[in-house]
Amino acid sequence: MKKEYQKFTNTLRKISDINHAISLLGWDKEVNMPKKGAAFRSQQVATLSAISHEMFVDPQFIKEVSELLKNKKKFKLKERKNIELIAKRQERSSKLSTDFVIRNSNIISEAYHKWLEARAAKDYSIFKDSLKKLVDIKKEECEIVGYKDHPYEALLDQYEPGAKVADLDILFADVKAQLIKFCKKIDEQKQVDDSCLKKHFPKEKQWDFGLEILKRMGYDFDAGRQDISPHPFTTNFAPTDVRVTTRIDEKNFGSMTWSCIHEGGHALYEQGLPSEDYGLPSGRAVSLGIHESQSRLWENNVGRSLPFWEANMSLVKKYFPKNLKGVGPEKFFKAINKVSPSLIRVESDELYYHFHILIRYEIEKGLLEGTYSTDNLNEIWNEKYKEYLGVKVPNDTQGILQDIHWAYGSIGYFPTYSLGSFYAAQFYAQAKKEIRGLEKQIERGENEKLLEWLRKNIHQYGSVYSSEELCKKITGEGLNFKYFMKYARKKYKAVYDM
Amino acid sequence: MKKEYQKFTNTLRKISDINHAISLLGWDKEVNMPKKGAAFRSQQVATLSAISHEMFVDPQFIKEVSELLKNKKKFKLKERKNIELIAKRQERSSKLSTDFVIRNSNIISEAYHKWLEARAAKDYSIFKDSLKKLVDIKKEECEIVGYKDHPYEALLDQYEPGAKVADLDILFADVKAQLIKFCKKIDEQKQVDDSCLKKHFPKEKQWDFGLEILKRMGYDFDAGRQDISPHPFTTNFAPTDVRVTTRIDEKNFGSMTWSCIHEGGHALYEQGLPSEDYGLPSGRAVSLGIHESQSRLWENNVGRSLPFWEANMSLVKKYFPKNLKGVGPEKFFKAINKVSPSLIRVESDELYYHFHILIRYEIEKGLLEGTYSTDNLNEIWNEKYKEYLGVKVPNDTQGILQDIHWAYGSIGYFPTYSLGSFYAAQFYAQAKKEIRGLEKQIERGENEKLLEWLRKNIHQYGSVYSSEELCKKITGEGLNFKYFMKYARKKYKAVYDM
């Protein structure tokens, strides 16, 4: 079957070539494209997407894959996994008829435009009917695709393969039980002073500082680059060309810095995937949750730690001497870890963050179960924000309309953000066990050993192990929320002198 | 046949979507790509190129086109031309077997690497054998593709459809007879002083000045952008996204300025092509010669004219006040039009330039006819440079190895450079006749009427008229070298006070 497997990888590599060209069309759209280029660009993406899809579900290719699947026992783990994962994706794709795909795409397109309109008018009711159509077709999709215990799993599976509602229920119950209490306790403390982060930080200086930080993390600029875009993101055209973008707010030190480290973490994962497995599941990130664990680990566990700023205080002061006059690592560490409930997910601190996700999770599940209706979903939203975050939502744009995900047809995506942070805490705890003096290394600005550990334990495997398997392999147990709480308790005790 | 024609255009638009994605992969490679991205990028381009080619010569599509061709009389001019031109390209492509295409691609790949090696070693003998193979397969291609009077025409046709060796012979005989004499006369005059162009021109100032000049030419920055690349070029992903690149030499005012105006001229053509004919011959530039006529017209006929610098002297002085202190439009006009034989084509003035092309033309034709051998081609090259330009070639890198074209497999490309300048002179003479007070307008910085004229007479037609037809339609006669000589005589009389 060696020859057949070779043929299989060749086809996948070609499909990947097309998909990476699509990624470049997308990257360029955000970073470079002049405004009049939009219409033809969409058409070009649509054409390439159709070709890629046709190649992937080509009956001949499906037949070849199913032949390999029948013989999977003849292959070693990696090859077997590649065959199984492709067969699984093909099965899902084949179940969705062309008619369904077109209807879905039209509904998403309408939803996107209605969402833009609704945001501008700060009025959820404009988006409501589109969202209903979207939820309806997603329900349909769940039934077509199939699931074991809960329809939501059919959607989750696209982003976090194998994720179970039963597990997420436990996880978010823990979030509710433990994190709400912990945040209340923090709220009773004297608030930290973060005024040093709200001064004027010139654009060019921030840009140079961001590049320097990426270098110190171990990001390879010979295999990537950073640019500016309205919404920071990471994309890749191969493990040898992984690009990040950032944005700069001159009045807010955090905006660029955290996006830069966050995307840097994503990028280190992509740069660490095995080049020789380009186009294959074994050369691709395993899930969004694990991807997010890499960005969050660098952003929060490392980037918002005291040792990291012991190492980088002189650097940041070199760029912004006036703004940070008299601010030492400890004061800086406290400032960057201020906890305070906020309306907007992407502006949230790392604790309240999970209430944003919890709310999305409850709502998405409720919509699929039929316990929530799109009719008054903004009211439900606002009540939940009152309950979990204690904030009053002034309008729908700062409330239910804040994120693009639903308008892009993504339901089941949000939970991966919380999963990412929780995996990060669990991985980082393990890394500290295994790397002698890790925090001392970070304090000296030496991040190599940590990156090496991530490469060895996570990056090199691509999708060979599922999230769950990977977590067990690395830490000896499945995802456990206690690591996040342990990390949070230790850190915020120091931040708030509790 | 309306439905069949619709299907035909749909297929062509899809092929064009792929080709434009390839163009973006290429643009990005020159402008943005980190160095380690090269290998996968080449693979991605190869995959997309193969898909585009397969779609173009798909037997079903060929059948559909030939059906349309049979019914071509039922269509109006534009539709008919689209059918004919696609049928012609398909015929050429179908004649070349897969075996031939692979051999050709391998020979080119080898030639490119040998050329790089030979350049580094300044030694033609390293490139010699590869060039021989290349010439041999090009001869083979001519025989496969077919031609009427001369094998060279089979190659020329790819770049300048319909070009005849008999016509080029006459043209280059004129160049020899008239231009050599004229250049000799200029050589006898007192040389102009261009020292004001060789001072230190800071990078950022040049960049800003270049953007300003592009704007003044009428380049639409909402449908394009400028970037830096080692070799300036223009590319497009639609008429609504046409990009130029430039390079900056701080010690040479001309390097950026002329590349910027030159590429700007190409870009104005692309931005002026009809968007509704995207993907069709009627939406595509007719030939490289006509393309070059647009770049040369802006670069030389406009950009190196006295009126243009009457309009832009205050602008250039705003950016470089010290360097140009005491330099008025006339002095500047003389400096930028200094004529002096040079070794390197791309650094040549606009008169000696054509000897570089003449030599390539004679050599390419001679290679195909078998009168020249690749064995000692560098010696032949050096003799011709001695004879036509009066310069001694110090080494092969500054001689026969200077341009990439042959190493890219392009034989028959060079003549289009001269054709471009000659068309430009003829078109510009006509524009002056038809636009009242054109040079006065340019003197006032008003370039709109000229651009409008180019749009109306050239850009809007895409490939509906051949170069020859277009030239006759606009000027009442075919390409005539006398317009170039007339333009040159008038201009250089002023430059050299003859």
XYZ file of C-alpha atoms in Angstrom, chain A residues 22-475:
454
model
C -6.457 31.041 -0.428
C -4.798 31.937 2.866
C -2.487 34.323 1.045
C -5.453 35.926 -0.739
C -6.968 36.366 2.726
C -3.832 37.694 4.388
C -3.277 40.146 1.557
C -6.883 41.307 1.801
C -6.404 42.296 5.430
C -2.894 43.660 5.119
C -2.391 45.121 1.650
C -5.376 45.088 -0.647
C -6.588 48.423 -1.999
C -10.283 48.888 -1.339
C -11.485 48.524 -4.907
C -9.902 45.076 -5.082
C -12.507 43.490 -2.796
C -15.059 42.210 -5.321
C -12.665 40.304 -7.568
C -10.774 39.060 -4.533
C -13.935 37.428 -3.145
C -14.552 35.826 -6.502
C -10.977 34.494 -6.627
C -11.297 33.011 -3.150
C -14.632 31.427 -4.092
C -13.163 29.859 -7.241
C -10.153 28.423 -5.440
C -12.300 27.203 -2.546
C -14.596 25.371 -4.944
C -11.629 23.714 -6.679
C -10.111 22.667 -3.363
C -13.431 21.279 -2.156
C -14.031 19.391 -5.404
C -10.604 17.802 -5.194
C -11.187 16.811 -1.574
C -14.530 15.101 -2.190
C -13.690 13.813 -5.660
C -15.271 10.328 -5.830
C -12.027 8.795 -7.040
C -10.119 10.298 -4.119
C -12.803 9.177 -1.666
C -12.476 5.677 -3.059
C -8.705 5.749 -2.666
C -9.022 6.935 0.929
C -11.580 4.283 1.802
C -9.278 1.642 0.314
C -6.467 2.888 2.544
C -8.819 2.925 5.508
C -9.656 -0.726 4.965
C -5.947 -1.456 5.126
C -5.134 0.932 7.939
C -3.679 -1.764 10.153
C -0.806 -2.101 7.734
C 0.342 1.415 8.602
C 2.228 2.930 11.476
C 0.518 5.329 13.864
C 1.159 8.562 11.961
C 0.110 7.208 8.582
C -2.925 5.513 10.097
C -3.997 8.738 11.778
C -3.625 10.654 8.542
C -5.850 8.187 6.770
C -8.469 8.137 9.528
C -8.644 11.901 9.918
C -8.983 12.520 6.202
C -11.627 9.812 5.920
C -13.531 11.476 8.748
C -13.384 14.904 7.130
C -14.404 13.450 3.791
C -17.349 11.730 5.390
C -18.555 14.983 6.886
C -18.082 16.857 3.619
C -19.789 14.192 1.558
C -22.848 14.222 3.776
C -23.467 17.883 2.988
C -25.144 18.180 -0.395
C -24.265 20.922 -2.846
C -27.717 22.362 -2.259
C -27.033 22.524 1.464
C -23.613 24.111 0.969
C -25.048 26.823 -1.257
C -27.954 27.546 1.113
C -25.533 27.675 4.028
C -23.202 30.002 2.195
C -26.064 32.320 1.231
C -27.374 32.445 4.773
C -23.910 33.278 6.089
C -23.431 35.957 3.477
C -26.756 37.549 4.419
C -26.021 37.206 8.132
C -22.674 38.954 7.709
C -24.195 41.940 5.977
C -27.086 42.157 8.422
C -24.614 41.950 11.296
C -22.628 44.882 9.881
C -25.859 46.841 9.465
C -27.078 45.948 12.943
C -23.752 46.933 14.491
C -23.826 50.300 12.785
C -27.388 50.864 14.029
C -26.632 49.311 17.447
C -29.788 47.323 16.946
C -29.960 43.558 17.358
C -33.410 43.361 15.777
C -31.827 43.954 12.334
C -29.697 40.828 12.770
C -32.350 38.698 14.479
C -34.006 37.030 11.486
C -30.679 36.215 9.857
C -29.446 34.682 13.067
C -32.595 32.564 13.242
C -31.972 31.252 9.735
C -28.407 30.554 10.692
C -29.362 28.649 13.821
C -31.938 26.678 11.831
C -29.470 25.603 9.185
C -26.919 24.750 11.864
C -29.518 22.502 13.511
C -30.065 20.924 10.119
C -26.319 20.473 9.742
C -26.107 18.720 13.105
C -28.782 16.242 12.029
C -27.142 15.617 8.655
C -23.669 15.245 10.068
C -24.791 13.249 13.099
C -23.628 13.207 16.721
C -23.549 10.878 19.645
C -24.952 12.652 22.682
C -25.780 16.231 21.836
C -26.330 18.060 18.526
C -23.861 20.799 19.594
C -21.102 18.210 19.353
C -21.566 18.050 15.595
C -20.542 21.709 15.457
C -17.870 21.619 18.151
C -16.202 18.797 16.296
C -15.086 21.100 13.486
C -13.038 23.208 15.863
C -12.248 20.840 18.719
C -12.455 17.302 17.353
C -13.943 14.904 19.855
C -15.181 17.570 22.295
C -18.153 16.426 24.393
C -20.938 18.562 25.801
C -20.874 16.500 28.990
C -17.215 17.478 29.544
C -17.797 21.112 28.723
C -20.740 21.200 31.094
C -18.489 20.064 33.920
C -15.788 22.488 32.906
C -18.069 25.504 32.769
C -19.779 24.435 35.996
C -16.319 24.648 37.566
C -15.797 28.048 35.995
C -19.071 29.191 37.531
C -18.462 27.702 40.913
C -14.852 28.674 41.407
C -14.084 31.614 39.182
C -17.078 33.765 40.137
C -16.146 33.417 43.777
C -12.508 34.156 43.110
C -13.295 37.230 41.046
C -15.603 38.521 43.762
C -12.750 38.190 46.211
C -10.474 40.164 43.911
C -13.145 42.833 43.539
C -12.978 43.388 47.295
C -9.270 44.196 47.164
C -7.747 47.551 46.496
C -7.582 48.007 42.746
C -4.126 48.053 41.170
C -2.824 51.146 39.437
C -2.364 50.678 35.691
C -2.058 54.326 34.755
C 1.468 53.743 33.444
C -0.056 51.709 30.566
C -2.427 54.448 29.449
C 0.050 57.111 28.434
C 1.054 58.010 24.915
C 3.076 55.194 23.358
C 4.298 56.271 19.885
C 3.439 53.946 17.042
C 6.945 53.404 15.667
C 8.354 52.625 19.100
C 5.591 50.118 19.778
C 6.228 48.491 16.406
C 9.946 48.089 17.092
C 9.301 46.877 20.617
C 6.827 44.268 19.335
C 9.359 42.900 16.834
C 11.945 42.666 19.586
C 9.554 40.728 21.840
C 8.703 38.293 19.029
C 12.412 37.698 18.493
C 12.914 37.032 22.179
C 10.080 34.498 22.142
C 11.918 32.585 19.441
C 9.745 33.557 16.467
C 11.766 32.982 13.294
C 11.646 36.054 11.065
C 13.226 34.094 8.231
C 10.057 32.003 8.258
C 7.541 34.773 8.859
C 6.879 38.471 9.223
C 4.660 40.864 11.139
C 2.320 43.414 9.593
C -0.478 45.702 10.689
C -4.149 44.785 10.267
C -7.398 45.952 11.892
C -7.828 42.609 13.704
C -4.651 40.759 14.687
C -4.357 37.225 13.350
C -1.876 34.489 12.482
C -1.854 32.720 9.148
C 0.504 30.393 7.389
C 1.369 29.288 3.877
C 3.706 26.540 5.118
C 5.600 26.023 8.406
C 8.330 28.027 6.678
C 6.098 31.062 6.148
C 3.953 31.851 9.173
C 2.789 35.440 9.460
C 1.373 37.442 12.306
C -0.376 40.781 12.329
C -0.910 43.269 15.091
C -2.584 46.601 15.687
C -1.317 49.616 17.530
C -3.238 51.892 19.872
C -1.016 54.781 20.899
C -3.025 55.330 24.071
C -2.848 51.754 25.251
C 0.359 49.817 25.757
C -1.529 46.537 26.021
C -3.321 46.510 22.701
C -0.218 45.841 20.610
C 1.792 44.010 23.255
C -0.711 41.288 24.110
C -1.859 40.774 20.551
C 1.769 40.519 19.513
C 2.680 37.907 22.132
C -0.620 36.081 21.620
C -0.213 35.798 17.859
C 3.444 35.026 18.404
C 2.380 31.993 20.446
C 0.110 30.813 17.644
C 2.913 31.363 15.161
C 5.473 29.387 17.171
C 3.089 26.427 16.988
C 2.768 26.748 13.204
C 6.514 27.236 12.728
C 7.040 24.124 14.823
C 4.821 21.837 12.745
C 6.790 19.292 10.725
C 7.503 20.588 7.212
C 7.762 17.074 5.865
C 4.095 16.556 6.767
C 2.936 19.634 4.848
C -0.640 19.117 3.699
C -1.273 16.133 5.970
C -3.131 16.035 9.297
C 0.192 15.142 10.926
C 1.489 18.498 9.683
C -1.503 20.471 10.890
C -2.500 21.882 14.292
C -4.715 19.416 16.135
C -7.496 21.749 17.284
C -8.352 25.352 17.988
C -8.202 24.651 21.702
C -4.626 23.408 21.521
C -3.788 26.291 19.168
C -5.185 28.717 21.688
C -3.250 26.987 24.459
C -0.072 28.008 22.675
C -1.078 31.634 22.291
C -2.418 31.884 25.848
C 0.577 30.173 27.369
C 2.861 32.805 25.890
C 0.472 35.664 26.450
C -0.634 34.943 30.014
C 1.443 32.274 31.701
C 4.687 33.705 30.345
C 3.949 37.193 29.043
C 2.023 38.413 32.060
C 4.368 36.853 34.589
C 6.802 38.641 36.849
C 9.860 36.708 35.601
C 9.127 37.733 32.017
C 9.171 41.391 32.938
C 12.202 40.990 35.135
C 13.854 39.966 31.886
C 12.243 42.583 29.646
C 11.874 45.628 31.863
C 15.035 47.236 30.556
C 13.875 46.599 27.004
C 10.473 48.175 27.476
C 12.098 51.086 29.314
C 14.518 51.559 26.452
C 11.563 52.185 24.146
C 9.401 54.152 26.586
C 11.703 55.693 29.186
C 9.420 58.582 30.122
C 6.177 56.608 30.388
C 7.724 54.011 32.648
C 9.920 56.231 34.780
C 9.949 54.856 38.309
C 8.023 51.730 37.317
C 9.785 48.527 38.325
C 9.003 44.931 37.277
C 6.665 44.386 40.215
C 4.627 47.504 39.688
C 4.506 46.728 35.982
C 3.467 43.131 36.684
C 0.561 44.380 38.774
C -0.508 46.943 36.204
C -0.656 44.443 33.352
C -2.680 42.029 35.470
C -5.454 44.333 36.560
C -8.717 42.420 36.877
C -11.930 44.230 36.132
C -15.149 43.105 34.465
C -15.590 44.498 30.979
C -18.218 44.471 28.271
C -15.978 43.378 25.446
C -14.445 39.925 25.246
C -11.318 40.886 23.378
C -10.546 43.613 25.909
C -11.056 41.392 28.918
C -8.541 40.403 31.553
C -7.658 36.723 31.728
C -10.142 35.870 34.490
C -13.349 37.634 33.510
C -12.587 36.453 29.996
C -14.098 33.080 30.729
C -17.468 34.519 31.651
C -17.683 35.911 28.138
C -17.128 32.386 26.849
C -19.405 30.775 29.421
C -22.228 33.044 28.271
C -21.631 32.187 24.618
C -21.539 28.519 25.494
C -24.825 28.650 27.388
C -26.494 30.623 24.628
C -25.234 28.470 21.747
C -26.248 25.279 23.498
C -29.601 26.801 24.410
C -30.244 27.867 20.817
C -29.569 24.368 19.542
C -31.668 22.786 22.285
C -34.456 25.267 21.609
C -34.529 26.635 25.163
C -33.441 30.048 23.904
C -35.034 31.896 21.031
C -33.306 34.375 18.725
C -36.297 36.693 19.217
C -35.110 38.237 22.458
C -31.569 36.938 22.552
C -30.148 40.381 23.250
C -32.194 40.536 26.454
C -30.936 37.113 27.481
C -27.429 38.305 26.705
C -27.806 41.424 28.788
C -29.217 39.510 31.748
C -26.320 37.098 31.703
C -23.795 39.931 31.605
C -25.518 41.454 34.582
C -25.469 38.137 36.403
C -21.945 36.897 35.650
C -19.984 40.088 35.131
C -22.132 42.583 36.958
C -22.082 44.966 34.008
C -24.932 46.751 32.294
C -24.826 46.468 28.514
C -25.468 49.947 27.090
C -26.310 48.804 23.570
C -26.328 45.716 21.344
C -23.107 46.625 19.542
C -21.278 46.463 22.845
C -23.343 43.416 23.717
C -24.538 40.581 21.574
C -23.241 42.065 18.307
C -19.638 42.413 19.479
C -18.046 39.389 17.818
C -18.059 38.352 14.172
C -18.158 34.564 14.753
C -21.883 33.958 14.418
C -22.101 36.276 11.433
C -19.408 34.110 9.832
C -21.479 31.015 10.506
C -19.281 29.802 13.370
C -21.296 28.259 16.178
C -19.323 26.018 18.486
C -16.118 28.014 18.101
C -16.159 30.093 21.295
C -15.573 27.273 23.817
C -12.138 26.658 22.288
C -10.993 30.008 23.717
C -11.547 28.834 27.291
C -10.200 25.395 26.521
C -7.044 27.115 25.293
C -6.431 28.929 28.566
C -7.128 25.837 30.628
C -4.866 23.645 28.517
C -2.223 26.363 28.743
C -2.291 26.348 32.535
C -2.081 22.564 32.653
C 0.757 22.412 30.104
C 2.669 25.203 31.773
C 2.416 23.515 35.172
C 3.875 20.392 33.578
C 6.618 22.338 31.820
C 7.637 23.866 35.156
C 7.894 20.362 36.572
C 9.993 19.088 33.706
C 12.228 22.046 32.967
C 14.487 22.677 35.902
C 14.431 26.348 36.870
C 12.105 27.386 34.053
C 11.020 30.601 35.693
C 14.625 31.480 36.486
C 15.411 30.969 32.807
C 12.573 33.241 31.783
C 13.781 35.794 34.292
C 17.133 35.745 32.469
C 15.373 36.173 29.124
C 16.079 32.598 28.105
C 12.951 31.209 26.482
C 14.633 28.532 24.373
C 14.092 25.602 26.724
C 10.386 26.331 27.013
C 10.008 26.559 23.239
C 11.966 23.350 22.866
C 9.624 21.665 25.342
C 6.545 22.850 23.434
C 8.099 21.711 20.163
C 8.896 18.305 21.557
C 5.639 17.711 23.404
C 3.088 19.439 21.188
C 4.200 21.033 17.926
C 5.985 18.095 16.336
C 2.909 15.868 16.499
C 0.531 17.938 14.410
C -2.803 16.121 14.623
C -1.381 12.673 15.314
C -2.799 12.797 18.850
C -6.181 14.314 19.638
C -6.331 17.168 22.166
C -7.413 14.744 24.853
C -4.712 12.197 23.994
C -2.076 14.894 23.811
C -3.076 16.275 27.186
C -2.920 12.840 28.774
C 0.368 12.054 27.091
C 1.942 15.243 28.378
C 0.381 15.672 31.804
